[in-house]
Short mmCIF file of C-alpha atoms in Angstrom, two decimals:
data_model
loop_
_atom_site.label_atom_id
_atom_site.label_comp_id
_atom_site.label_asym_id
_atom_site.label_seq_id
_atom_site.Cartn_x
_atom_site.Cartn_y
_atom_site.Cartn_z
CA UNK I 5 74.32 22.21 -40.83
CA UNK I 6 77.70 23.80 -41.42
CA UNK I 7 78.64 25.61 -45.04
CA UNK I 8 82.64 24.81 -43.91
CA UNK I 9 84.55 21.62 -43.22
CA UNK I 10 84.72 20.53 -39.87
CA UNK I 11 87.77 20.45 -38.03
CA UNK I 12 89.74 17.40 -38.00
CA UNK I 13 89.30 17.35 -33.80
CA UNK I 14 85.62 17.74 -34.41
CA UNK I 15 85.10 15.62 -36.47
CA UNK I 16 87.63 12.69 -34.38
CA UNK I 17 85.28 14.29 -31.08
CA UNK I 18 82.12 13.20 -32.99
CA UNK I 19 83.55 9.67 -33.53
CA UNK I 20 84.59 9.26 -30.01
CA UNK I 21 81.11 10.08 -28.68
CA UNK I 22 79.52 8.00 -31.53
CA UNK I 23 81.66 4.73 -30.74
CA UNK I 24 80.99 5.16 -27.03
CA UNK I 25 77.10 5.62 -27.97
CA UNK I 26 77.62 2.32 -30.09
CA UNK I 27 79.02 0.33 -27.66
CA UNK I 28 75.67 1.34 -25.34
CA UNK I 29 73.76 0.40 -27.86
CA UNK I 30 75.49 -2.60 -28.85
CA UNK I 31 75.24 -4.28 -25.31
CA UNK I 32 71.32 -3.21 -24.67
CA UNK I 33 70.96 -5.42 -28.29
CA UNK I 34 73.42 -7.88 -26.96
CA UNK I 35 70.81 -8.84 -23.85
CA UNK I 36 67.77 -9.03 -25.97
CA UNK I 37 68.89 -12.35 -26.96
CA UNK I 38 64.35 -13.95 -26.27
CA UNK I 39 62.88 -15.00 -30.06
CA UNK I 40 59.13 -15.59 -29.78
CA UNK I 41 55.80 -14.23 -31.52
CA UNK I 42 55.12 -10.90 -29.57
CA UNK I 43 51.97 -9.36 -29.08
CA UNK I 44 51.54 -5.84 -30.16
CA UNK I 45 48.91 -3.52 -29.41
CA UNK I 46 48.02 -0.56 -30.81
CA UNK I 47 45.38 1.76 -29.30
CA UNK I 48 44.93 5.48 -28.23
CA UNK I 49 42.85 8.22 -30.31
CA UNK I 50 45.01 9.31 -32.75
CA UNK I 51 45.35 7.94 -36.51
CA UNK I 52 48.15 5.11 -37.21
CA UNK I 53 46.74 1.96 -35.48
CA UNK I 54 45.58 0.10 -38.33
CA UNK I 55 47.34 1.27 -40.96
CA UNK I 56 50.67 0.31 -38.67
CA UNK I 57 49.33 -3.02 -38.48
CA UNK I 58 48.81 -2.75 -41.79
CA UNK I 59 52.76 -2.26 -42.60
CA UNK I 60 53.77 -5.14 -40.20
CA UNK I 61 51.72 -7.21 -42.19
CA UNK I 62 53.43 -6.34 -45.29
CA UNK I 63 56.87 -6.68 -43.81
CA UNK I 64 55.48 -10.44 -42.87
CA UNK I 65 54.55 -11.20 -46.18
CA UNK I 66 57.92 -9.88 -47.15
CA UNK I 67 59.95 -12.15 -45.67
CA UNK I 68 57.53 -14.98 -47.00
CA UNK I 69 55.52 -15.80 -43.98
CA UNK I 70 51.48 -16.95 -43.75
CA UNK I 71 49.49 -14.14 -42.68
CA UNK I 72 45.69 -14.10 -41.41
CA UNK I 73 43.77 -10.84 -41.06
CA UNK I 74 40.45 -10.34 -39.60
CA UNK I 75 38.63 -6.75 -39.88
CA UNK I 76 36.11 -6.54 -37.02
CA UNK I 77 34.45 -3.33 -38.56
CA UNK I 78 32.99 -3.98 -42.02
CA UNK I 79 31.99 -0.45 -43.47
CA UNK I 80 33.17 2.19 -45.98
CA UNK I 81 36.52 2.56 -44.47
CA UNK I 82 39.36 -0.19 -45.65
CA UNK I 83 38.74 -0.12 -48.93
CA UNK I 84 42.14 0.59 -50.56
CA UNK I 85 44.00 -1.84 -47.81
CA UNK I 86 42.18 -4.51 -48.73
CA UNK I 87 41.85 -3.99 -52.39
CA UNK I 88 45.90 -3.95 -52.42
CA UNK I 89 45.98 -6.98 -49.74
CA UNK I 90 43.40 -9.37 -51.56
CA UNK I 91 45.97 -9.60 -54.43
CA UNK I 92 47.97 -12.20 -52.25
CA UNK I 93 45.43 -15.10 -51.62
CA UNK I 94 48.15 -17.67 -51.79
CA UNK I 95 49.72 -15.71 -48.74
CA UNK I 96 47.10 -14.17 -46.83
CA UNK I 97 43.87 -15.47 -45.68
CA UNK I 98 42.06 -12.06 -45.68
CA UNK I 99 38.61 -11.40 -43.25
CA UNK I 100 36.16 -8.57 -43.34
CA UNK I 101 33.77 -9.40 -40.93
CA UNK I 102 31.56 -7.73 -37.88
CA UNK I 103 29.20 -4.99 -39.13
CA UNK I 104 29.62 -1.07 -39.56
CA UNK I 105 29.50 1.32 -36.81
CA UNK I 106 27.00 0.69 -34.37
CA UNK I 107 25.57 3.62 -35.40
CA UNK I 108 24.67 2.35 -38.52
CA UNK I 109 23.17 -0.72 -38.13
CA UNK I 110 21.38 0.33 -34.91
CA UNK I 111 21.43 -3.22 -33.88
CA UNK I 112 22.70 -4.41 -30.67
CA UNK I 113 21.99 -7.87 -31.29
CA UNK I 114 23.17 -8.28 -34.93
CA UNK I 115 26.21 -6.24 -33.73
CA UNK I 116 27.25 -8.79 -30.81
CA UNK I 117 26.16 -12.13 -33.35
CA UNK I 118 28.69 -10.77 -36.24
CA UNK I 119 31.20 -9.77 -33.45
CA UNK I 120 30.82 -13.45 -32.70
CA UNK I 121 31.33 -14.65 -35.99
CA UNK I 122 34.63 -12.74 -36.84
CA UNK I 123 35.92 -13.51 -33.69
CA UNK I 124 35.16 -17.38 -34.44
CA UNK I 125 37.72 -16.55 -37.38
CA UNK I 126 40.17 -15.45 -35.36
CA UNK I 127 40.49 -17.99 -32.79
CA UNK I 128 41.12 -20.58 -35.48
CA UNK I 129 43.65 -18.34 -36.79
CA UNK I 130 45.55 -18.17 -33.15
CA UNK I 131 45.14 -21.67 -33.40
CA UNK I 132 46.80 -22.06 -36.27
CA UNK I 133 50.69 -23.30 -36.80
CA UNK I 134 50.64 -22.69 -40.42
CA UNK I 135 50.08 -18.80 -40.09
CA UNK I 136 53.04 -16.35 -39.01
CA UNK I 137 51.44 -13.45 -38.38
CA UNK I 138 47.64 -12.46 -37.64
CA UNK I 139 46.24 -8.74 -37.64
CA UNK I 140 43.08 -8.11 -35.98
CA UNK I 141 41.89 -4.90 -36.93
CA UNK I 142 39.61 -3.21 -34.54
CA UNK I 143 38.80 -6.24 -32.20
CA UNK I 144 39.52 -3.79 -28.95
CA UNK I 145 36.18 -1.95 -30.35
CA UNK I 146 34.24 -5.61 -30.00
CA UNK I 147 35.96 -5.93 -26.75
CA UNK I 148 34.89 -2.37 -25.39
CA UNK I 149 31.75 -2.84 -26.09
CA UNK I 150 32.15 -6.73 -24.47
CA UNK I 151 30.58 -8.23 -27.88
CA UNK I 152 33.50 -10.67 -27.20
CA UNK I 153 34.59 -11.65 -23.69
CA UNK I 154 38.17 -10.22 -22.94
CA UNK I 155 39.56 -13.43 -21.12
CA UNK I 156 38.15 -15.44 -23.75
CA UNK I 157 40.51 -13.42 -26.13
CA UNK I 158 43.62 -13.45 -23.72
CA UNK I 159 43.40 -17.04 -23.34
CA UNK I 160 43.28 -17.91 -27.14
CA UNK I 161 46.61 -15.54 -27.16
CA UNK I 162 48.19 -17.20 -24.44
CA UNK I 163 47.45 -20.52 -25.97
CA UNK I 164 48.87 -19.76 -29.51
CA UNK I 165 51.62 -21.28 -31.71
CA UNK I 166 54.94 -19.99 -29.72
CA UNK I 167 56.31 -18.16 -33.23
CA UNK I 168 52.86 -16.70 -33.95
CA UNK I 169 53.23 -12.62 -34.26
CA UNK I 170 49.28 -11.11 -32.93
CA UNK I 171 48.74 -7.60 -34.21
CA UNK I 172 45.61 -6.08 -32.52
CA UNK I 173 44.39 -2.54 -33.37
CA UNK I 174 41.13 -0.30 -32.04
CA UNK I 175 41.03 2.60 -29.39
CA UNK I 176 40.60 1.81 -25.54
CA UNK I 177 42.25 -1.44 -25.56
CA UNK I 178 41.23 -3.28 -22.00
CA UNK I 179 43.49 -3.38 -19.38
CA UNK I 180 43.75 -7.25 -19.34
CA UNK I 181 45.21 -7.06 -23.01
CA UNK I 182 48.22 -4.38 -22.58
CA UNK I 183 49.33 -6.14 -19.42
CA UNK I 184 49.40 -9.08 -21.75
CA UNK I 185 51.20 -7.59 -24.46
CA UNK I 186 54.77 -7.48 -25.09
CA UNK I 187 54.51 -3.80 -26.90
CA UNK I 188 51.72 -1.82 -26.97
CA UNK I 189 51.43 1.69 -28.59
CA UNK I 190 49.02 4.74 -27.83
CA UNK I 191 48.73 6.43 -30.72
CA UNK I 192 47.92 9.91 -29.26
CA UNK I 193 46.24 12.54 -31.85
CA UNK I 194 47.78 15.39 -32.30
CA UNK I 195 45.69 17.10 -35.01
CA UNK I 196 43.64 15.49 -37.64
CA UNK I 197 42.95 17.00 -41.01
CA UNK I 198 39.04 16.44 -40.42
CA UNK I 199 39.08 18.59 -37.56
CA UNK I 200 39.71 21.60 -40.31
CA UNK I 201 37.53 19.88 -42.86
CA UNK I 202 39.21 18.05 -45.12
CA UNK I 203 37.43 14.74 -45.86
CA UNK I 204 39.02 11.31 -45.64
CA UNK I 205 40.99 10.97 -48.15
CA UNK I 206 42.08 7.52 -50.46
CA UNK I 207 45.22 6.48 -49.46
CA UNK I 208 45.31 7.78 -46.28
CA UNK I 209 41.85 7.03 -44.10
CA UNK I 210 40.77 4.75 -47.24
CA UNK A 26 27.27 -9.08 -23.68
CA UNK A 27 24.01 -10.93 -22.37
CA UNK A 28 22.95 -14.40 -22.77
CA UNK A 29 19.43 -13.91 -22.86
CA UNK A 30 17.44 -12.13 -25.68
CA UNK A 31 17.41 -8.02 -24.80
CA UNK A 32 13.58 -6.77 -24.29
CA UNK A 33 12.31 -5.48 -27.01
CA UNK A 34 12.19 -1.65 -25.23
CA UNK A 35 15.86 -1.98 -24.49
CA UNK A 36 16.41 -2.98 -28.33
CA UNK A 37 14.73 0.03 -29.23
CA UNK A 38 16.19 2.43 -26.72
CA UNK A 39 19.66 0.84 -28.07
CA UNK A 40 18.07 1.88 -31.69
CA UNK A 41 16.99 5.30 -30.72
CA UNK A 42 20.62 6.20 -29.07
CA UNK A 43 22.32 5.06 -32.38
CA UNK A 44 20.42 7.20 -34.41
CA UNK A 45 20.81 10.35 -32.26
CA UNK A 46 24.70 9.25 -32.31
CA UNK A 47 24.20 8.39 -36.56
CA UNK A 48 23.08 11.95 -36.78
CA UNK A 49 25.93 13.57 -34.89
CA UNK A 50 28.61 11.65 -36.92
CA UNK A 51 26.93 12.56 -40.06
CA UNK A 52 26.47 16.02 -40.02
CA UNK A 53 30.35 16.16 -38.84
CA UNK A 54 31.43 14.03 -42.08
CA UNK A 55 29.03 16.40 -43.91
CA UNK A 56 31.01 19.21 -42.47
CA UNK A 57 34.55 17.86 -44.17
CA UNK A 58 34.24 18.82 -47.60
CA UNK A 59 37.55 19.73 -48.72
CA UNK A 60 39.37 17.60 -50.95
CA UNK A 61 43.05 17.77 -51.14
CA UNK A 62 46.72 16.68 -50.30
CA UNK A 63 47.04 16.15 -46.83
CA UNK A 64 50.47 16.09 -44.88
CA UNK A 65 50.61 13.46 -42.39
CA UNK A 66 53.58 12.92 -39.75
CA UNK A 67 54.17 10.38 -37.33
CA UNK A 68 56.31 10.60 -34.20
CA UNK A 69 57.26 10.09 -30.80
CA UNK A 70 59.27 7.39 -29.18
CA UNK A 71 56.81 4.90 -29.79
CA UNK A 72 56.62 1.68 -32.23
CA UNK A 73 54.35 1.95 -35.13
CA UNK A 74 55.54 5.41 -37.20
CA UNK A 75 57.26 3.67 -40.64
CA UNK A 76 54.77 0.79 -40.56
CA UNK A 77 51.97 2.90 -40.19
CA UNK A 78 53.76 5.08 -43.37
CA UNK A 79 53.81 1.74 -45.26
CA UNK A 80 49.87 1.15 -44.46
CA UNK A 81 49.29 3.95 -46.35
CA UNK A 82 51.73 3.53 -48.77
CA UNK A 83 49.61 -0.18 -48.85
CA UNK A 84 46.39 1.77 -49.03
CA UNK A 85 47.52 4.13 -52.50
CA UNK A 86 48.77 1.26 -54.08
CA UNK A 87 45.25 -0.41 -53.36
CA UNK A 88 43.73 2.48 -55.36
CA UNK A 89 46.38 2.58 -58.15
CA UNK A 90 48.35 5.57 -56.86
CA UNK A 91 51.93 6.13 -58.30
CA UNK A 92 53.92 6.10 -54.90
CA UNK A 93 57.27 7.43 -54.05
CA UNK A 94 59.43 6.04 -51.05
CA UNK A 95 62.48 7.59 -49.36
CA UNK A 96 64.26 5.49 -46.67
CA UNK A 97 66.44 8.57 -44.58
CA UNK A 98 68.07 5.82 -42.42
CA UNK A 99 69.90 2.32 -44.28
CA UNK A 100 70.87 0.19 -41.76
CA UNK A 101 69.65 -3.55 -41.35
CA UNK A 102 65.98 -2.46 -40.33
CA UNK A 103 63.61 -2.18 -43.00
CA UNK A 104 64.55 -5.64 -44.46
CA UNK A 105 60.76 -7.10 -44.75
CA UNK A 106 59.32 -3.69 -46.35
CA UNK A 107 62.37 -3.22 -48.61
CA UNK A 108 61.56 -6.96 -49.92
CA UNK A 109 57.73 -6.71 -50.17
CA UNK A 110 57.38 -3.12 -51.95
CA UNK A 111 60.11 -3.91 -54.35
CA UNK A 112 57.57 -5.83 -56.14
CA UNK A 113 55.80 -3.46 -57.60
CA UNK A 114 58.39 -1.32 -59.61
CA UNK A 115 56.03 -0.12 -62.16
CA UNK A 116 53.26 1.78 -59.45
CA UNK A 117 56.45 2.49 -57.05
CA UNK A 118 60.15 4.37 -57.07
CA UNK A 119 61.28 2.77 -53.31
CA UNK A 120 65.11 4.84 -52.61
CA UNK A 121 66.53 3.42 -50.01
CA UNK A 122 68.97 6.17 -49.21
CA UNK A 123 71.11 7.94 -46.13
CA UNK A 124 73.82 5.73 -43.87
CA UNK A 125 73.15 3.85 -41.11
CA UNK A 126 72.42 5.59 -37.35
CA UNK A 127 74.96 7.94 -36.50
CA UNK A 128 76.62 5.68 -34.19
CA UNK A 129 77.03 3.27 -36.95
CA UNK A 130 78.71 5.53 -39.59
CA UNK A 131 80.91 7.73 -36.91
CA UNK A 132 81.23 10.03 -39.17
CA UNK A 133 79.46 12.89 -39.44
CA UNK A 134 80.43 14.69 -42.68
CA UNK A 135 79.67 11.31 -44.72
CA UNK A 136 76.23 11.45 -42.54
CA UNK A 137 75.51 14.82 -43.83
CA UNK A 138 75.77 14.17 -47.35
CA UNK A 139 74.21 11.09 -47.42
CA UNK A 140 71.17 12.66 -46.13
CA UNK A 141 71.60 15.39 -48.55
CA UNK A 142 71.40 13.13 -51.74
CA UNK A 143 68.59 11.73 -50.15
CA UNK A 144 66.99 14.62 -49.70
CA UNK A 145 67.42 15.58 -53.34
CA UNK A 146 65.47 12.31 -54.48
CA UNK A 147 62.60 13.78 -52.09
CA UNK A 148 62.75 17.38 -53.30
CA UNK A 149 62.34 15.85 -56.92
CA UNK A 150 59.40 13.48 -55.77
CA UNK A 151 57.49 16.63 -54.36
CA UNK A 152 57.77 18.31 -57.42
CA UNK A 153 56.73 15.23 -59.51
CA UNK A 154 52.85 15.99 -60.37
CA UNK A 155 52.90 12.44 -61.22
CA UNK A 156 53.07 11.35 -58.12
CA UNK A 157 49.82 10.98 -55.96
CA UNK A 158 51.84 9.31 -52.70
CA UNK A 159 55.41 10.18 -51.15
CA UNK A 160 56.73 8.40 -47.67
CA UNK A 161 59.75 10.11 -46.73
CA UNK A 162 60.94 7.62 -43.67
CA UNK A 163 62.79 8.87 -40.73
CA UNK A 164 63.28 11.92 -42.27
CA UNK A 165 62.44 13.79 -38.83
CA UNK A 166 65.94 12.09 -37.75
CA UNK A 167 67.77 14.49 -40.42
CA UNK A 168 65.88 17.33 -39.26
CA UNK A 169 66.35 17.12 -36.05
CA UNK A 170 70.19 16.79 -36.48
CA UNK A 171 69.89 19.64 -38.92
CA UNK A 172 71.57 17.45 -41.54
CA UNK A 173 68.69 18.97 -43.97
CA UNK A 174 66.97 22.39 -43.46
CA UNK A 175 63.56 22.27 -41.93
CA UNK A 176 62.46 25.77 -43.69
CA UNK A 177 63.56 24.10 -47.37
CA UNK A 178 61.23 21.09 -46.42
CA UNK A 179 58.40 23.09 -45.35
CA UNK A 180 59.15 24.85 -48.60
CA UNK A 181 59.07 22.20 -51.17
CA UNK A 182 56.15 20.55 -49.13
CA UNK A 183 54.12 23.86 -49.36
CA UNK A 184 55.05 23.96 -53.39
CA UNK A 185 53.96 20.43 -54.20
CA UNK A 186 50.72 19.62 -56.51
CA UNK A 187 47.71 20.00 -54.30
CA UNK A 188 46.36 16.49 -54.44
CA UNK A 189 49.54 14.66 -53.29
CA UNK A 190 49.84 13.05 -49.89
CA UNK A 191 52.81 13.30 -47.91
CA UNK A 192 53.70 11.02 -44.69
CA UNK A 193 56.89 11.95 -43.32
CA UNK A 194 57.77 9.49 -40.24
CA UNK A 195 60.69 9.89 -37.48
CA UNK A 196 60.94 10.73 -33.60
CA UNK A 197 61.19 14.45 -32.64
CA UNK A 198 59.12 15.75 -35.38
CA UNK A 199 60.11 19.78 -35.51
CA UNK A 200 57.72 22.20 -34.44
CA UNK A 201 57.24 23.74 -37.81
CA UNK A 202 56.74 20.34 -39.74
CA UNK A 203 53.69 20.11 -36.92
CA UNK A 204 52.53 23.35 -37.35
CA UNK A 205 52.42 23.01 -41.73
CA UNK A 206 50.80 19.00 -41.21
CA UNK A 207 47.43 18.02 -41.66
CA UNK A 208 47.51 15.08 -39.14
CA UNK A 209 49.90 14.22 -36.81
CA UNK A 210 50.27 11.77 -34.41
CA UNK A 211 52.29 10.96 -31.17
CA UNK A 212 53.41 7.37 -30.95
CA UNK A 213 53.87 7.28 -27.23
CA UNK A 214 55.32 4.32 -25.88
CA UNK A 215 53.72 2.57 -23.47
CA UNK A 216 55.80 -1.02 -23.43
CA UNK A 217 58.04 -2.78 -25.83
CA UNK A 218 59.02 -6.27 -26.37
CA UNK A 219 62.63 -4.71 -26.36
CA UNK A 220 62.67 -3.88 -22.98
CA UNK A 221 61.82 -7.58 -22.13
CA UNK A 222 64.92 -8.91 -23.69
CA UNK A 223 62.56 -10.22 -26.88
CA UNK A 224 65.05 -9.42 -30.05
CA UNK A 225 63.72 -7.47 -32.88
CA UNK A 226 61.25 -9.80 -34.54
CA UNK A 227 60.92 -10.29 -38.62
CA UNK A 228 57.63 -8.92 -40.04
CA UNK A 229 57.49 -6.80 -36.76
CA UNK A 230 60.62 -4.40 -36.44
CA UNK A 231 62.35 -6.49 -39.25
#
């Protein structure tokens, strides 16, 4: 930052580099001319994979579109997301299925039958014309743990409406599913405010 | 995942390693007992940074926060968010504020104050006790140009009420925002749609 006025050759050097930066940038957008659904995946460690999906969806419903969202972990997490989300029923066809951790229900088999179930949901979303958008929140969990197949999953993608956005979220998403995917995140933790004690807080984890 | 019914042994071993694994998780959540304001930044080169910001902005709304949003870079991004959040005008103040990308404007003193104004919408939301939730988006882009001063951020974010979150978003995050956050987070790019010629997509980028 600079207390004094800029030069006047300064300043015309900074628009010279700036209109030769534009015109890069200008022809890289100029040859992305493809409109489809993509497939985005967000994975890694760190926090922002849901909540990102979580923003996507609200730019959807901004620009009007029918959204479908299926939560594959049920549990005391989500709450404020889908307390704010549930006020659009007319827009958003809104899932929380699958059970809690699997360390709290301790229950391989009910784990794998409600894995089942949501993912029952979601196919018929992918299958879907009507709906715009669908977030599936923590499905690569279900598919680490192969509660659901993988190729079963990739094949219900491939097969969906050609304008049909996919949002999938959850850490150590499989191989078969980023080569798929037309952008896929890692979100990579830096720190985490629970690693110095501070509890999950609403708004941000809740 | 197995088509036949487990044994009953491998049931319970599966029960036995989930409680060991229940036990571990809760005596680290009983360990995070502070309760407070966290600062939370996303960056990195990655997609998911302002829509994971707007997840949590999503999330405080869903528990009746008042919420404060400053957009550091207009441009014709943020079309779908703008549209959605402007909704709620009683729970939110949404500034959409700062010029377009530097290439756009190509001019460098108009950049400067522009991000300057904005930043004195911010300064005012982090001293608004009010205020339980503040997105400042793409800040880290001013910083990083030193259009604003990184030591009178990290002051004003040190001074504000002790229960209000922060997420400030933007690539190149500078070291001492890092060093003062709670929880940060790389968004490391693995793929994007972009790079495949697929334009930027409404309810995705748009």
């Amino acid at each position: 930052m600079s207390d004094t006025p800029e030069s006047s050759s300064a300043q015309e050097r900074h628009r010279e580099r700036m209109q030769r930066k534009k015109e890069l940038v200008d022809r890289k957008i100029a040859r992305a001319t493809i409109e489809r659904g993509v497939l985005v995946v967000n994975t890694g460690n760190g926090k922002g994979k849901s909540s990102s999906g979580f923003g996507m969806l609200a730019r959807s419903l901004g620009h009007g579109f029918r959204c479908g969202v299926v939560q594959f972990i049920k549990g005391s997490f989500s709450t404020g997301e889908e307390a704010f989300f549930r006020r659009f029923p007319d827009e958003l066809d809104y899932h929380v299925m699958g059970e809690g951790y699997t360390w709290e229900t301790q229950d391989k088999a009910r784990d794998i039958q409600a894995a089942q179930a949501a993912w029952q949901v979601a196919a018929n979303m992918l299958a879907d014309t009507s709906l715009d958008f669908v977030l599936l929140d923590e499905l690569n969990i279900a598919l680490v743990k192969s509660y659901i197949d993988v190729a079963v999953v990739c094949e219900a993608l491939r097969a969906r409406p050609p304008q049909q956005h996919v949002v999938i979220t959850g850490r150590g998403a499989p191989d078969a599913l980023v080569e798929l995917a037309d952008t896929v995140t890692e979100m990579r933790l830096v720190k985490h405010a629970f690693q110095a004690g501070i509890k999950a807080q609403k708004g941000i984890e809740l």
